[in-house]
CSV table of C-alpha atoms and ligand atoms in Angstrom, one decimal:
chain,number,residue,atom,x,y,z
A,1,UNK,CA,-91.8,98.7,167.8
A,2,UNK,CA,-91.1,95.0,168.0
A,3,UNK,CA,-87.6,93.8,169.0
A,4,UNK,CA,-86.6,91.4,166.3
A,5,UNK,CA,-83.5,89.3,165.5
A,6,UNK,CA,-82.8,86.9,162.6
A,7,UNK,CA,-80.1,84.3,163.1
A,8,UNK,CA,-79.1,83.4,159.5
A,9,UNK,CA,-77.7,80.3,157.9
A,10,UNK,CA,-76.5,78.4,160.9
A,11,UNK,CA,-76.6,74.6,161.2
A,12,UNK,CA,-79.5,74.1,163.6
A,13,UNK,CA,-79.1,71.0,165.7
A,14,UNK,CA,-82.1,69.7,167.6
A,15,UNK,CA,-82.5,66.4,169.5
A,16,UNK,CA,-83.7,64.8,166.2
A,17,UNK,CA,-82.5,66.8,163.3
A,18,UNK,CA,-79.7,68.9,161.8
A,19,UNK,CA,-80.3,71.5,159.0
A,20,UNK,CA,-79.2,74.8,157.7
A,21,UNK,CA,-81.9,77.4,158.2
A,22,UNK,CA,-82.7,80.9,159.6
A,23,UNK,CA,-84.4,81.7,162.9
A,24,UNK,CA,-86.6,84.7,163.2
A,25,UNK,CA,-87.1,86.0,166.7
A,26,UNK,CA,-89.6,88.6,167.9
A,27,UNK,CA,-89.9,89.8,171.4
A,28,UNK,CA,-87.9,86.9,172.8
A,29,UNK,CA,-89.9,84.2,171.1
A,30,UNK,CA,-89.0,82.1,168.0
A,31,UNK,CA,-91.6,83.0,165.3
A,32,UNK,CA,-90.2,81.2,162.3
A,33,UNK,CA,-87.6,78.7,161.3
A,34,UNK,CA,-86.9,78.2,157.6
A,35,UNK,CA,-84.8,79.0,154.6
A,36,UNK,CA,-84.2,82.5,153.3
A,37,UNK,CA,-86.8,84.0,155.7
A,38,UNK,CA,-88.2,87.4,154.7
A,39,UNK,CA,-88.1,89.6,157.8
A,40,UNK,CA,-89.0,93.3,158.7
A,41,UNK,CA,-86.3,95.8,157.7
A,42,UNK,CA,-85.5,96.8,161.3
A,43,UNK,CA,-84.5,93.2,162.3
A,44,UNK,CA,-81.0,92.7,163.7
A,45,UNK,CA,-79.3,90.2,161.4
A,46,UNK,CA,-76.7,87.8,162.7
A,47,UNK,CA,-74.8,85.6,160.2
A,48,UNK,CA,-73.9,82.3,161.7
A,49,UNK,CA,-72.8,80.4,158.6
A,50,UNK,CA,-70.1,77.8,159.6
A,51,UNK,CA,-71.5,77.8,163.1
A,52,UNK,CA,-73.9,75.5,164.9
A,53,UNK,CA,-77.1,76.7,166.5
A,54,UNK,CA,-78.3,74.8,169.5
A,55,UNK,CA,-81.2,75.2,172.0
A,56,UNK,CA,-79.9,76.7,175.2
A,57,UNK,CA,-78.7,74.1,177.7
A,58,UNK,CA,-81.1,73.1,180.5
A,59,UNK,CA,-79.3,72.0,183.8
A,60,UNK,CA,-81.9,70.5,186.1
A,61,UNK,CA,-79.6,70.0,189.1
A,62,UNK,CA,-77.8,73.0,190.7
A,63,UNK,CA,-77.4,74.2,194.3
A,64,UNK,CA,-77.0,78.0,194.4
A,65,UNK,CA,-76.4,79.9,197.7
A,66,UNK,CA,-76.9,76.6,199.6
A,67,UNK,CA,-75.8,76.6,203.3
A,68,UNK,CA,-73.7,73.6,204.0
A,69,UNK,CA,-71.7,72.7,207.1
A,70,UNK,CA,-70.1,76.0,208.2
A,71,UNK,CA,-70.3,77.8,204.9
A,72,UNK,CA,-72.4,78.2,201.8
A,73,UNK,CA,-72.0,77.1,198.2
A,74,UNK,CA,-69.9,79.9,196.6
A,75,UNK,CA,-72.1,80.6,193.6
A,76,UNK,CA,-75.3,82.5,194.3
A,77,UNK,CA,-78.2,82.9,191.9
A,78,UNK,CA,-76.3,85.6,190.0
A,79,UNK,CA,-72.8,84.2,189.7
A,80,UNK,CA,-73.9,80.6,189.1
A,81,UNK,CA,-76.4,81.6,186.4
A,82,UNK,CA,-73.8,83.9,184.8
A,83,UNK,CA,-71.4,81.0,184.7
A,84,UNK,CA,-74.1,78.8,183.3
A,85,UNK,CA,-74.7,81.3,180.5
A,86,UNK,CA,-71.0,81.5,179.5
A,87,UNK,CA,-71.1,77.7,179.2
A,88,UNK,CA,-74.3,77.8,177.0
A,89,UNK,CA,-76.9,76.9,179.6
A,90,UNK,CA,-79.9,79.2,179.7
A,91,UNK,CA,-82.2,77.5,182.2
A,92,UNK,CA,-81.3,75.9,185.6
A,93,UNK,CA,-83.4,74.2,188.3
A,94,UNK,CA,-82.3,74.8,191.9
A,95,UNK,CA,-83.4,72.9,195.0
A,96,UNK,CA,-85.4,74.6,197.8
A,97,UNK,CA,-84.3,73.2,201.2
A,98,UNK,CA,-87.0,72.0,203.5
A,99,UNK,CA,-85.9,74.1,206.6
A,100,UNK,CA,-89.4,75.2,207.7
A,101,UNK,CA,-92.1,72.6,207.8
A,102,UNK,CA,-94.2,74.9,205.6
A,103,UNK,CA,-93.3,74.6,201.9
A,104,UNK,CA,-94.6,78.1,201.1
A,105,UNK,CA,-92.2,79.7,203.7
A,106,UNK,CA,-89.2,77.9,202.2
A,107,UNK,CA,-90.2,78.7,198.6
A,108,UNK,CA,-90.8,82.3,199.4
A,109,UNK,CA,-87.3,82.5,201.1
A,110,UNK,CA,-85.7,80.9,198.0
A,111,UNK,CA,-87.5,83.4,195.7
A,112,UNK,CA,-86.1,86.2,197.9
A,113,UNK,CA,-82.6,84.9,197.3
A,114,UNK,CA,-83.1,84.1,193.6
A,115,UNK,CA,-85.5,86.6,191.9
A,116,UNK,CA,-83.4,89.7,191.9
A,117,UNK,CA,-80.2,87.9,191.1
A,118,UNK,CA,-81.2,85.4,188.4
A,119,UNK,CA,-79.3,85.9,185.2
A,120,UNK,CA,-80.9,83.1,183.3
A,121,UNK,CA,-84.3,81.5,183.5
A,122,UNK,CA,-84.9,79.1,186.4
A,123,UNK,CA,-87.2,76.8,188.3
A,124,UNK,CA,-87.2,75.1,191.7
A,125,UNK,CA,-87.5,71.5,192.9
A,126,UNK,CA,-88.8,71.1,196.5
A,127,UNK,CA,-86.7,69.0,198.8
A,128,UNK,CA,-88.9,66.9,201.1
A,129,UNK,CA,-86.7,66.1,204.0
A,130,UNK,CA,-89.1,66.3,206.9
A,131,UNK,CA,-92.2,64.2,207.4
A,132,UNK,CA,-95.6,64.7,208.9
A,133,UNK,CA,-99.2,64.6,207.8
A,134,UNK,CA,-98.9,68.4,207.4
A,135,UNK,CA,-96.0,68.0,205.0
A,136,UNK,CA,-97.8,65.3,203.0
A,137,UNK,CA,-100.9,67.5,202.7
A,138,UNK,CA,-98.8,70.3,201.1
A,139,UNK,CA,-97.4,68.3,198.3
A,140,UNK,CA,-100.4,68.6,196.0
A,141,UNK,CA,-100.1,72.4,196.4
A,142,UNK,CA,-96.6,72.5,194.9
A,143,UNK,CA,-97.8,73.2,191.3
A,144,UNK,CA,-99.6,76.3,192.6
A,145,UNK,CA,-96.0,77.6,193.2
A,146,UNK,CA,-94.8,76.4,189.8
A,147,UNK,CA,-93.0,73.4,191.2
A,148,UNK,CA,-93.7,69.9,189.7
A,149,UNK,CA,-90.8,67.9,191.1
A,150,UNK,CA,-89.5,67.0,194.6
A,151,UNK,CA,-86.5,65.3,195.9
A,152,UNK,CA,-86.2,62.6,198.7
A,153,UNK,CA,-83.1,61.1,200.2
A,154,UNK,CA,-82.2,57.7,201.6
A,155,UNK,CA,-79.0,59.1,203.2
A,156,UNK,CA,-78.0,61.9,205.6
A,157,UNK,CA,-79.6,60.3,208.7
A,158,UNK,CA,-81.3,62.8,211.1
A,159,UNK,CA,-80.9,65.6,208.5
A,160,UNK,CA,-82.4,64.9,205.1
A,161,UNK,CA,-83.3,61.3,205.1
A,162,UNK,CA,-86.9,59.9,205.1
A,163,UNK,CA,-87.7,56.4,206.0
A,164,UNK,CA,-88.7,54.1,203.2
A,165,UNK,CA,-92.4,54.0,204.3
A,166,UNK,CA,-92.4,57.8,204.4
A,167,UNK,CA,-90.9,57.9,200.9
A,168,UNK,CA,-93.7,55.5,199.8
A,169,UNK,CA,-96.3,57.9,201.0
A,170,UNK,CA,-94.6,60.9,199.3
A,171,UNK,CA,-94.4,58.9,196.1
A,172,UNK,CA,-98.2,58.2,196.3
A,173,UNK,CA,-99.2,61.7,197.0
A,174,UNK,CA,-96.8,63.1,194.4
A,175,UNK,CA,-98.1,60.7,191.8
A,176,UNK,CA,-101.7,61.8,192.4
A,177,UNK,CA,-100.6,65.4,192.0
A,178,UNK,CA,-98.7,64.8,188.8
A,179,UNK,CA,-95.4,65.6,190.6
A,180,UNK,CA,-92.2,63.8,189.7
A,181,UNK,CA,-90.2,62.3,192.6
A,182,UNK,CA,-86.4,62.5,192.4
A,183,UNK,CA,-84.3,60.2,194.5
A,184,UNK,CA,-80.9,60.6,196.1
A,185,UNK,CA,-79.9,57.0,196.6
A,186,UNK,CA,-77.2,56.2,199.2
A,187,UNK,CA,-77.4,54.0,202.3
A,188,UNK,CA,-77.7,56.3,205.3
A,189,UNK,CA,-77.2,53.7,208.1
A,190,UNK,CA,-74.1,52.2,206.5
A,191,UNK,CA,-72.6,55.6,205.9
A,192,UNK,CA,-73.1,56.6,209.5
A,193,UNK,CA,-71.5,53.4,210.7
A,194,UNK,CA,-68.5,53.5,208.3
A,195,UNK,CA,-67.8,57.2,208.9
A,196,UNK,CA,-67.8,56.8,212.7
A,197,UNK,CA,-65.4,53.8,212.4
A,198,UNK,CA,-63.1,55.7,210.0
A,199,UNK,CA,-62.9,58.8,212.2
A,200,UNK,CA,-62.4,56.6,215.3
A,201,UNK,CA,-59.4,54.9,213.7
A,202,UNK,CA,-57.9,58.2,212.5
A,203,UNK,CA,-58.7,57.7,208.8
A,204,UNK,CA,-59.5,61.3,207.9
A,205,UNK,CA,-58.1,61.8,204.4
A,206,UNK,CA,-60.4,62.7,201.5
A,207,UNK,CA,-60.3,59.2,200.1
A,208,UNK,CA,-62.3,58.0,203.1
A,209,UNK,CA,-65.2,60.1,202.0
A,210,UNK,CA,-65.6,57.6,199.1
A,211,UNK,CA,-64.7,54.5,201.2
A,212,UNK,CA,-67.4,55.4,203.7
A,213,UNK,CA,-70.1,55.7,201.0
A,214,UNK,CA,-69.8,52.5,199.1
A,215,UNK,CA,-71.3,51.9,195.7
A,216,UNK,CA,-73.3,48.9,196.9
A,217,UNK,CA,-75.2,51.1,199.2
A,218,UNK,CA,-76.2,53.4,196.4
A,219,UNK,CA,-77.5,50.4,194.5
A,220,UNK,CA,-79.4,48.7,197.4
A,221,UNK,CA,-81.2,51.9,198.3
A,222,UNK,CA,-82.0,52.7,194.7
A,223,UNK,CA,-83.3,49.1,194.2
A,224,UNK,CA,-85.6,49.4,197.2
A,225,UNK,CA,-87.1,52.7,196.2
A,226,UNK,CA,-87.5,51.7,192.5
A,227,UNK,CA,-89.4,48.7,193.7
A,228,UNK,CA,-91.7,50.8,196.0
A,229,UNK,CA,-92.2,53.3,193.2
A,230,UNK,CA,-93.2,50.5,190.8
A,231,UNK,CA,-95.5,49.0,193.4
A,232,UNK,CA,-97.4,52.3,193.8
A,233,UNK,CA,-97.1,53.1,190.1
A,234,UNK,CA,-95.4,56.4,190.7
A,235,UNK,CA,-92.8,57.9,188.3
A,236,UNK,CA,-89.2,58.2,189.7
A,237,UNK,CA,-86.1,60.0,188.6
A,238,UNK,CA,-82.7,58.9,189.9
A,239,UNK,CA,-80.4,61.8,190.4
A,240,UNK,CA,-76.6,61.9,190.1
A,241,UNK,CA,-76.2,58.2,188.9
A,242,UNK,CA,-72.7,57.2,189.7
A,243,UNK,CA,-72.5,53.4,189.7
A,244,UNK,CA,-72.6,50.5,187.2
A,245,UNK,CA,-75.2,48.9,189.4
A,246,UNK,CA,-77.5,51.8,189.1
A,247,UNK,CA,-77.1,51.8,185.3
A,248,UNK,CA,-78.0,48.1,185.2
A,249,UNK,CA,-80.9,48.7,187.5
A,250,UNK,CA,-82.3,51.5,185.4
A,251,UNK,CA,-81.8,49.4,182.2
A,252,UNK,CA,-83.7,46.5,183.6
A,253,UNK,CA,-86.4,48.6,185.1
A,254,UNK,CA,-87.0,50.4,181.9
A,255,UNK,CA,-87.0,47.1,180.0
A,256,UNK,CA,-89.8,46.0,182.3
A,257,UNK,CA,-91.7,49.2,181.5
A,258,UNK,CA,-91.3,50.8,184.9
A,259,UNK,CA,-91.7,54.6,185.0
A,260,UNK,CA,-88.1,55.4,185.9
A,261,UNK,CA,-85.6,57.8,184.5
A,262,UNK,CA,-82.2,58.9,185.4
A,263,UNK,CA,-79.4,61.5,185.1
A,264,UNK,CA,-75.7,61.3,185.5
A,265,UNK,CA,-73.2,64.2,185.8
A,266,UNK,CA,-69.8,64.9,184.1
A,267,UNK,CA,-67.8,64.3,187.2
A,268,UNK,CA,-68.9,60.7,187.3
A,269,UNK,CA,-67.9,60.3,183.6
A,270,UNK,CA,-64.5,61.9,183.7
A,271,UNK,CA,-63.0,61.3,187.1
A,272,UNK,CA,-62.7,58.4,189.5
A,273,UNK,CA,-62.2,58.1,193.2
A,274,UNK,CA,-58.4,58.1,192.6
A,275,UNK,CA,-58.6,61.9,192.4
A,276,UNK,CA,-59.4,61.9,196.2
A,277,UNK,CA,-55.9,60.5,196.8
A,278,UNK,CA,-54.3,63.6,195.4
A,279,UNK,CA,-52.9,66.2,197.8
A,280,UNK,CA,-55.7,68.5,196.7
A,281,UNK,CA,-58.3,65.6,196.7
A,282,UNK,CA,-60.8,67.7,198.6
A,283,UNK,CA,-61.6,69.5,195.3
A,284,UNK,CA,-63.3,66.3,194.1
A,285,UNK,CA,-65.4,65.6,197.2
A,286,UNK,CA,-69.1,65.3,196.4
A,287,UNK,CA,-71.9,63.1,197.4
A,288,UNK,CA,-72.4,60.5,196.1
A,289,UNK,CA,-68.6,60.2,195.6
A,290,UNK,CA,-66.6,59.5,192.5
A,291,UNK,CA,-66.3,55.8,191.7
A,292,UNK,CA,-64.2,53.4,189.6
A,293,UNK,CA,-63.3,53.1,185.9
A,294,UNK,CA,-65.8,50.2,185.7
A,295,UNK,CA,-68.6,52.5,186.9
A,296,UNK,CA,-67.6,55.1,184.4
A,297,UNK,CA,-67.7,52.7,181.6
A,298,UNK,CA,-71.1,51.5,182.5
A,299,UNK,CA,-72.4,55.1,182.7
A,300,UNK,CA,-71.0,55.8,179.2
A,301,UNK,CA,-72.7,52.7,177.9
A,302,UNK,CA,-76.0,53.7,179.5
A,303,UNK,CA,-75.8,57.1,177.8
A,304,UNK,CA,-75.1,55.5,174.4
A,305,UNK,CA,-77.9,53.0,174.8
A,306,UNK,CA,-80.4,55.8,175.8
A,307,UNK,CA,-80.9,54.4,179.3
A,308,UNK,CA,-79.7,57.5,181.0
A,309,UNK,CA,-81.5,60.4,179.4
A,310,UNK,CA,-80.1,63.5,181.1
A,311,UNK,CA,-76.7,65.1,181.8
A,312,UNK,CA,-77.0,67.6,184.7
A,313,UNK,CA,-74.2,68.9,186.9
A,314,UNK,CA,-75.1,68.9,190.6
A,315,UNK,CA,-73.3,72.2,190.6
A,316,UNK,CA,-72.5,73.0,194.2
A,317,UNK,CA,-69.2,74.8,194.3
A,318,UNK,CA,-67.0,75.7,197.2
A,319,UNK,CA,-63.6,77.4,197.3
A,320,UNK,CA,-60.6,75.0,197.5
A,321,UNK,CA,-58.9,77.5,199.7
A,322,UNK,CA,-61.4,79.9,201.3
A,323,UNK,CA,-58.7,81.5,203.4
A,324,UNK,CA,-57.7,83.4,200.3
A,325,UNK,CA,-59.8,85.9,198.4
A,326,UNK,CA,-60.4,85.8,194.7
A,327,UNK,CA,-61.4,88.7,192.5
A,328,UNK,CA,-64.9,88.5,191.1
A,329,UNK,CA,-66.3,91.3,188.9
A,330,UNK,CA,-63.6,93.6,190.1
A,331,UNK,CA,-64.2,93.1,193.8
A,332,UNK,CA,-62.5,90.8,196.4
A,333,UNK,CA,-64.5,87.8,197.4
A,334,UNK,CA,-63.7,85.2,200.1
A,335,UNK,CA,-66.0,82.3,201.1
A,336,UNK,CA,-65.0,79.5,203.4
A,337,UNK,CA,-64.6,76.2,201.5
A,338,UNK,CA,-62.9,72.9,201.3
A,339,UNK,CA,-60.1,73.9,203.8
A,340,UNK,CA,-62.7,73.5,206.6
A,341,UNK,CA,-62.0,69.8,206.3
A,342,UNK,CA,-58.2,70.0,206.0
A,343,UNK,CA,-57.8,67.5,208.8
A,344,UNK,CA,-61.0,65.7,208.6
A,345,UNK,CA,-62.9,64.6,205.5
A,346,UNK,CA,-66.3,64.8,207.3
A,347,UNK,CA,-65.9,68.6,207.5
A,348,UNK,CA,-65.2,69.2,203.8
A,349,UNK,CA,-68.3,70.7,202.2
A,350,UNK,CA,-69.7,68.3,199.6
A,351,UNK,CA,-70.0,69.5,196.1
A,352,UNK,CA,-68.2,70.6,192.9
A,353,UNK,CA,-68.4,73.4,190.4
A,354,UNK,CA,-69.7,72.4,186.9
A,355,UNK,CA,-72.7,74.3,185.6
A,356,UNK,CA,-70.6,76.2,183.1
A,357,UNK,CA,-68.3,73.3,182.2
A,358,UNK,CA,-71.0,70.8,181.2
A,359,UNK,CA,-71.6,71.7,177.5
A,360,UNK,CA,-68.0,72.5,176.4
A,361,UNK,CA,-66.5,69.5,178.2
A,362,UNK,CA,-69.1,67.1,177.1
A,363,UNK,CA,-69.0,68.3,173.5
A,364,UNK,CA,-65.2,67.8,173.3
A,365,UNK,CA,-65.2,64.5,175.0
A,366,UNK,CA,-68.4,62.9,173.8
A,367,UNK,CA,-69.2,64.5,170.4
A,368,UNK,CA,-65.8,65.2,169.0
A,369,UNK,CA,-64.8,61.7,170.0
A,370,UNK,CA,-67.9,60.3,168.2
A,371,UNK,CA,-69.2,58.6,171.3
A,372,UNK,CA,-72.5,60.6,170.8
A,373,UNK,CA,-74.0,62.5,167.9
A,374,UNK,CA,-74.6,66.2,168.1
A,375,UNK,CA,-78.4,65.4,168.3
A,376,UNK,CA,-77.9,63.1,171.2
A,377,UNK,CA,-75.8,65.9,172.9
A,378,UNK,CA,-78.8,68.3,172.5
A,379,UNK,CA,-81.2,65.6,173.8
A,380,UNK,CA,-79.1,64.9,176.9
A,381,UNK,CA,-78.3,68.5,177.8
A,382,UNK,CA,-81.4,70.4,176.8
A,383,UNK,CA,-84.4,68.7,175.2
A,384,UNK,CA,-84.8,65.7,177.5
A,385,UNK,CA,-84.4,67.6,180.8
A,386,UNK,CA,-86.8,70.2,179.5
A,387,UNK,CA,-89.4,67.4,178.7
A,388,UNK,CA,-88.9,65.5,181.9
A,389,UNK,CA,-89.2,68.6,184.1
A,390,UNK,CA,-92.2,70.3,182.3
A,391,UNK,CA,-90.3,73.0,180.5
A,392,UNK,CA,-90.8,71.8,176.9
A,393,UNK,CA,-91.3,73.2,174.3
A,394,UNK,CA,-90.9,76.6,175.9
A,395,UNK,CA,-87.3,75.4,176.6
A,396,UNK,CA,-85.2,72.8,175.0
A,397,UNK,CA,-86.5,73.3,171.4
A,398,UNK,CA,-85.8,75.5,168.4
A,399,UNK,CA,-89.3,75.8,166.9
A,400,UNK,CA,-92.0,78.5,166.5
A,401,UNK,CA,-93.4,79.4,169.9
A,402,UNK,CA,-90.3,78.4,171.9
A,403,UNK,CA,-88.4,80.9,173.9
A,404,UNK,CA,-85.4,82.2,171.9
A,405,UNK,CA,-82.8,80.6,174.2
A,406,UNK,CA,-80.2,79.9,171.6
A,407,UNK,CA,-76.5,79.1,171.6
A,408,UNK,CA,-74.3,79.9,168.6
A,409,UNK,CA,-71.7,77.2,168.9
A,410,UNK,CA,-68.3,77.5,167.3
A,411,UNK,CA,-67.3,73.9,166.7
A,412,UNK,CA,-63.7,74.9,165.7
A,413,UNK,CA,-62.9,77.2,168.6
A,414,UNK,CA,-60.1,75.6,170.7
A,415,UNK,CA,-59.6,76.7,174.3
A,416,UNK,CA,-57.2,75.6,177.1
A,417,UNK,CA,-59.9,75.4,179.7
A,418,UNK,CA,-59.8,76.2,183.4
A,419,UNK,CA,-60.7,78.5,186.1
A,420,UNK,CA,-59.9,81.6,184.1
A,421,UNK,CA,-62.3,80.7,181.3
A,422,UNK,CA,-65.1,79.1,183.4
A,423,UNK,CA,-67.0,81.9,185.2
A,424,UNK,CA,-67.9,80.1,188.4
A,425,UNK,CA,-67.2,82.1,191.6
A,426,UNK,CA,-64.6,79.7,193.0
A,427,UNK,CA,-60.8,79.4,192.9
A,428,UNK,CA,-60.5,76.1,191.0
A,429,UNK,CA,-61.8,74.1,188.1
A,430,UNK,CA,-62.0,70.4,187.7
A,431,UNK,CA,-61.0,70.5,184.1
A,432,UNK,CA,-57.9,72.8,184.5
A,433,UNK,CA,-55.7,72.8,181.4
A,434,UNK,CA,-57.9,70.5,179.4
A,435,UNK,CA,-57.8,71.2,175.7
A,436,UNK,CA,-61.3,71.6,174.4
A,437,UNK,CA,-62.6,72.2,171.0
A,438,UNK,CA,-66.1,73.6,170.4
A,439,UNK,CA,-67.4,76.5,172.5
A,440,UNK,CA,-70.3,78.9,172.8
A,441,UNK,CA,-69.7,82.1,170.8
A,442,UNK,CA,-73.0,83.8,171.5
A,443,UNK,CA,-75.8,83.0,173.9
A,444,UNK,CA,-79.3,84.4,173.7
A,445,UNK,CA,-81.8,84.4,176.6
A,446,UNK,CA,-85.3,85.0,175.2
A,447,UNK,CA,-83.7,86.8,172.3
A,448,UNK,CA,-81.3,88.9,174.3
A,449,UNK,CA,-77.6,88.4,173.5
A,450,UNK,CA,-76.3,87.9,177.0
A,451,UNK,CA,-72.9,86.4,176.1
A,452,UNK,CA,-71.2,87.8,173.0
A,453,UNK,CA,-67.8,86.5,172.2
A,454,UNK,CA,-66.7,86.4,175.8
A,455,UNK,CA,-68.4,89.7,176.8
A,456,UNK,CA,-71.1,89.7,179.4
A,457,UNK,CA,-74.3,91.6,178.5
A,458,UNK,CA,-76.6,90.0,181.0
A,459,UNK,CA,-77.6,91.3,184.3
A,460,UNK,CA,-78.9,90.2,187.7
A,461,UNK,CA,-82.7,90.0,187.7
A,462,UNK,CA,-83.2,89.4,184.0
A,463,UNK,CA,-83.7,85.6,184.5
A,464,UNK,CA,-87.3,84.7,185.0
A,465,UNK,CA,-88.8,82.0,187.3
A,466,UNK,CA,-90.6,79.5,185.0
A,467,UNK,CA,-93.6,77.9,186.6
A,468,UNK,CA,-93.4,74.3,185.3
A,469,UNK,CA,-96.0,71.8,183.9
A,470,UNK,CA,-96.1,68.1,184.6
A,471,UNK,CA,-93.2,66.0,183.5
A,472,UNK,CA,-93.1,63.8,180.3
A,473,UNK,CA,-91.5,60.4,180.2
A,474,UNK,CA,-88.7,60.2,177.7
B,501,URP,O1,-72.1,66.8,197.0
B,501,URP,C1,-73.1,67.2,196.5
B,501,URP,N1,-73.6,66.7,195.4
B,501,URP,N2,-73.8,68.2,197.1
B,501,URP,C2,-75.1,68.6,196.8
B,501,URP,C3,-76.2,67.8,197.5
B,501,URP,C4,-76.8,66.7,196.7
B,501,URP,O2,-77.2,65.7,197.4
B,501,URP,O3,-77.0,66.7,195.5
B,502,ZN,ZN1,-78.3,64.5,196.0
B,503,ZN,ZN1,-77.5,67.8,194.2
């Protein structure tokens, strides 16, 4: 017997359309979308009139179970994906660290971490943070392992950074293999120098994290690599855009027809570096750091003007106070966190929670405020990332043949948001006490109702690794 569901009479929002219709799902796949659909008698019927129906969110930038400094990001592939689901996101892409020279070894290790825990569907990007002819020769093999994107860094000297001429070679090989190169743009040498100076002169408060990683450095390194990518005709995707300069660079490069795309993240839209001056400023430490109001304004404009085409989260949570346990699924859980850098910002693990916050926060602050239409919201949070990262139309779409990853969205539901509502495995939330309106009511992963009015019906291991195709320019 086939497992079938019919979602009736909801207002379906896609990246380009909005209409009231029914969705018939069989064995996890959308079979029909239309009015007054006739369906088999054993179909489970769900009436969603008055609600919105969105494609599941796609967050293409998360770091789960990632070792950093003397600890590890506090969400693993179960807890982080469960939090994603509660926030309406049904697909995430995580980064595989390049610890071993051999990609296959790293990828296998990441599958060991993820496969039995995954609670939503997922993919991997490969970090390329070591360089040798052997590394270059493995890049064309990434699609064999279902990976069609890689990330390079111009910062983190002697750890993750590649030299510009090495990045050029990676871009060329990736281009020939149909692989999209992602860029973390910050100026490594300058950061090393400014950090050493700050520490030497006793400037160890969290605000110095931002002051030692200036916005100009993000722009100069992005500009250099954009120009190299254009020279070798390779596509490039700028991650976690955070400065007005990057927004202007992306705008100009796209006007010139260069193959460049970019994402920003909610933290850069809603907070500034002023947060780092608070007594609990370490909660907002991430790299690249939060910037100024002028940067925020430019990022919002770039979203409105369709220059920035993706909102991801760079979800990489840590406990604020890892000396104290929290309760998670009825058990005590304690993981070292931001307190590691209580006396020295260089020891604060970099990263923020966000995978579950993205849709509800962004809906309230961008759609309810009429900055963006609901269609643009879907484009930025689901359809565009699915297209760029080779998941479309399996993901990011509500059409026959797509996976039935669907969010029933209650546009009238008001919540006082915060750590108790977000399901991240950490002890704080950046949006504590924010009043939000519009929230996921039910979330389906391939037709299975994994979140149902606040109840969790999902389980570890039900998320599937999705081998990806080549990216599409949007
Ligand atoms: O602070 C952050 N964002 N940590 C994650 C690593 C990265 O570069 O995205
Ligand atoms: Zn990065
Ligand atoms: Zn990241």
